[in-house]
Amino acid sequence: MSELLDLPWHEAQAQASPRELVDASLRAIETRDESVHAFLHVNADARGDGMPLAIKDNIVTTDMPTTCGSRILSNFTSPFDATAIARLRANGASFVGKTNLDEFAMGSSTEHSAFGPTRNPWDLSRVPGGSSGGSAAAVAARMVPAALGSETGGSVRQPAAFCGVVGLKPTYGRISRSGLVAFASSLDQIGIVTKTVRECAELLGVIAGADPLDSTSSTQPVDDYAADLASGVRGLRFGVVREAVERLEGEVRANFDEALNVLRGGGAIIEDARVPAISYAIAIYYIVANAEASANLSRFDGVRFGHRSERSKTLDDLYFHSRGEGFGAEVKRRIMLGTFALSSGYYDAYYGRAQAVRATLRGQFADAFARFDFLLTPTTPEPAFKIGAKTDDPLSMYLSDIFTAPANLVGIPAIAVPSGFSAEGLPLSLQLMAPHFGERALFRAAAFFERETEYWKRKPR
Ligand code: GLN
């Protein structure tokens, strides 16, 4: 049974019926998830004639609850499916469960879930990354062939890196956000986690595309994302983001240099690229994301959505207690920071300036992409850290996103691909970024790298 889920999807499908594959997935969850805790809900009656999928629990589904990892939504089931879910359903997908996340996708470790942390399948004493930690761990532990996550600043790529799987953040607007619970609307995108690049490309083809329910979804035609997977990288131009890698050392640096050699071996042209404003990305991100979050989360007030406190006599009281009881500490921190950044007298100094530097960053990326087809960094500055190592130090937690947040701020697609292992046996990962709507090219380069290295074949014990 486990062997079936070790195979890339097109091979698994050739060897077993859809029913057998869904059963294999449900059995794998039953035996493995006790130690990993990737799932918040399991759908034992999952049906369908396609791929068994796990869905991050901030994407709404009519057949399972959607909690966003929060007490405030612990009893919520959506009356409608997210557009991505509806498209997958129409394609026969079986939704086997909903995966754990940092509350409202705010975090980098899945430790901010109200329902307990997920553990990294490679080392149960470590975090799987976050906020889509449950989705990445579920794929890494071979409980499902693929999962959906969400990205605001790295929440698919960073956990994919920590768990040794493929993670895609598509171009802003490529996938409808209808039914993805909003965190920061100018940054949010649904993302995809898989074992291999091909599975990722095929899934994107199913869920991408314009949607009348999301006015920010793009009308750009959906590409044939798997068309160039075998084309290699000869003559393609890769820029190494100097500002991102110059201070890196140790294993992550050595692994990144090895990855460059793999690409060079395929005939890629590799040169230095400059994106100086990248050093401000974390500062911009945490102002913009929290400001937008403070507005988006106002709908959880105990009246329209969410837990309603029993302790209230007045309406103000009802808001106060419902939100006070429902939200966890990290979400409260973000709402306070975001409200402050938007408040009268501070708006220009924080939100206004962050947006201005964001525009500068966008310009520098555009300049770099005039010379390069791709930009490269490691996906994360370090491999998976220990559970508890950063929970008392929000700033060091925020720095986990240093290489991933720039793509969200600029709206470009980026992919994380396994690039090897640390001496301790923890996964390492290479990030490739491409210009807007360059997903097809990203898959081409990532597939070359995957074929040369085959790290995806290793799995946690
Ligand atoms: N880790 C980042 C944060 O905490 C990114 C989260 C995300 O992409 N949803 O905000």
Coordinates of N, CA, C and O and ligand atoms in Angstrom, one line a residue, residues 56 58 102 104-109 130-132 150-156 158 183 188 285-286 289-290 330 334 397-398 400-401 404 408, ligand 1:
K56 N -5.5 22.5 2.8 CA -5.2 23.3 4.0 C -6.5 23.9 4.6 O -7.4 24.2 3.8
N58 N -7.7 26.4 5.6 CA -8.2 27.8 5.4 C -8.8 27.9 4.0 O -9.0 29.0 3.5
D102 N -0.8 27.2 10.9 CA -0.7 28.3 11.9 C -2.0 29.0 11.8 O -2.6 29.2 10.7
F104 N -5.0 31.1 11.1 CA -5.2 32.1 9.9 C -3.9 32.2 9.1 O -3.7 33.3 8.5
A105 N -3.1 31.2 9.0 CA -1.9 31.1 8.1 C -0.9 32.1 8.6 O 0.0 32.5 7.8
M106 N -0.9 32.5 9.9 CA 0.1 33.4 10.4 C 1.2 32.7 11.2 O 1.0 32.4 12.4
G107 N 2.2 32.4 10.5 CA 3.3 31.7 11.2 C 4.2 31.0 10.2 O 3.9 30.9 9.0
S108 N 5.3 30.4 10.7 CA 6.3 29.7 9.9 C 6.6 28.4 10.4 O 7.6 27.8 10.1
S109 N 5.7 27.8 11.3 CA 6.1 26.6 12.0 C 4.9 25.6 12.3 O 5.1 24.5 12.7
G130 N 5.8 26.4 8.1 CA 4.4 26.9 8.1 C 4.2 28.1 7.2 O 5.2 28.5 6.6
S131 N 3.0 28.5 7.0 CA 1.9 28.0 7.8 C 1.3 26.7 7.2 O 0.5 26.1 7.9
S132 N 1.6 26.3 6.0 CA 1.0 25.1 5.4 C 1.7 23.9 5.9 O 2.0 23.0 5.0
S150 N -1.7 27.6 1.2 CA -1.8 28.9 0.8 C -0.6 29.7 1.1 O 0.2 29.3 1.9
E151 N -0.4 30.8 0.3 CA 0.8 31.6 0.4 C 0.5 33.0 0.6 O -0.3 33.6 -0.2
T152 N 1.1 33.6 1.6 CA 1.0 35.1 1.7 C 2.4 35.6 1.8 O 2.7 36.7 1.2
G153 N 3.3 34.9 2.4 CA 4.7 35.3 2.4 C 5.7 34.1 2.3 O 6.9 34.3 2.7
G154 N 5.2 33.0 1.9 CA 6.1 31.8 1.9 C 5.5 30.5 2.4 O 6.2 29.5 2.5
S155 N 4.3 30.6 2.8 CA 3.6 29.5 3.5 C 3.5 28.2 2.8 O 3.1 27.2 3.5
V156 N 3.8 28.1 1.5 CA 3.8 26.8 0.9 C 5.3 26.4 0.6 O 5.7 25.3 0.9
Q158 N 8.2 27.5 2.1 CA 9.0 27.3 3.3 C 8.7 25.9 3.9 O 9.6 25.1 4.2
F183 N -6.2 36.5 4.4 CA -5.2 36.9 5.3 C -4.8 38.3 4.9 O -5.1 39.3 5.5
D188 N -2.2 37.2 -1.0 CA -2.7 35.8 -0.9 C -2.8 35.1 -2.2 O -3.2 35.6 -3.2
Y285 N 6.9 43.3 4.2 CA 6.0 42.3 4.3 C 5.2 42.3 5.6 O 3.9 42.3 5.6
Y286 N 5.9 42.5 6.7 CA 5.2 42.4 8.0 C 4.4 43.7 8.3 O 3.5 43.7 9.2
A289 N 1.3 42.9 5.3 CA 0.5 41.7 5.6 C -0.4 42.0 6.9 O -1.5 41.6 6.9
N290 N 0.3 42.6 7.9 CA -0.5 42.8 9.1 C -1.6 43.8 9.0 O -2.7 43.7 9.5
E330 N -0.7 35.0 18.6 CA 0.0 35.5 17.4 C -1.0 36.4 16.5 O -0.6 37.4 16.0
R334 N -0.7 40.4 15.5 CA -0.7 40.9 14.1 C -1.8 41.9 14.0 O -1.6 42.9 13.3
M397 N 11.3 34.1 14.1 CA 10.3 33.4 13.3 C 10.1 34.1 12.0 O 10.0 33.5 11.0
Y398 N 9.9 35.4 12.1 CA 9.5 36.2 10.8 C 10.7 36.1 9.8 O 10.4 36.1 8.6
S400 N 12.3 33.6 9.0 CA 12.2 32.4 8.2 C 11.8 32.7 6.7 O 12.0 31.9 5.8
D401 N 11.1 33.8 6.5 CA 10.5 34.1 5.2 C 11.3 35.0 4.4 O 10.9 35.5 3.4
T404 N 11.5 34.0 0.8 CA 10.2 33.7 0.1 C 9.3 34.9 0.0 O 8.6 35.0 -1.0
N408 N 6.0 37.1 -3.1 CA 4.6 37.5 -2.8 C 4.5 39.0 -2.9 O 3.5 39.5 -3.5
Ligands
GLN1 N1 5.3 33.0 7.7 C1 4.7 34.2 7.1 C2 3.8 34.9 8.1 O1 3.9 34.4 9.2 C3 4.0 33.9 5.9 C4 2.6 33.3 6.1 C5 1.9 32.9 4.8 O2 2.5 32.9 3.8 N2 0.7 32.6 5.0 O3 3.1 35.8 7.9

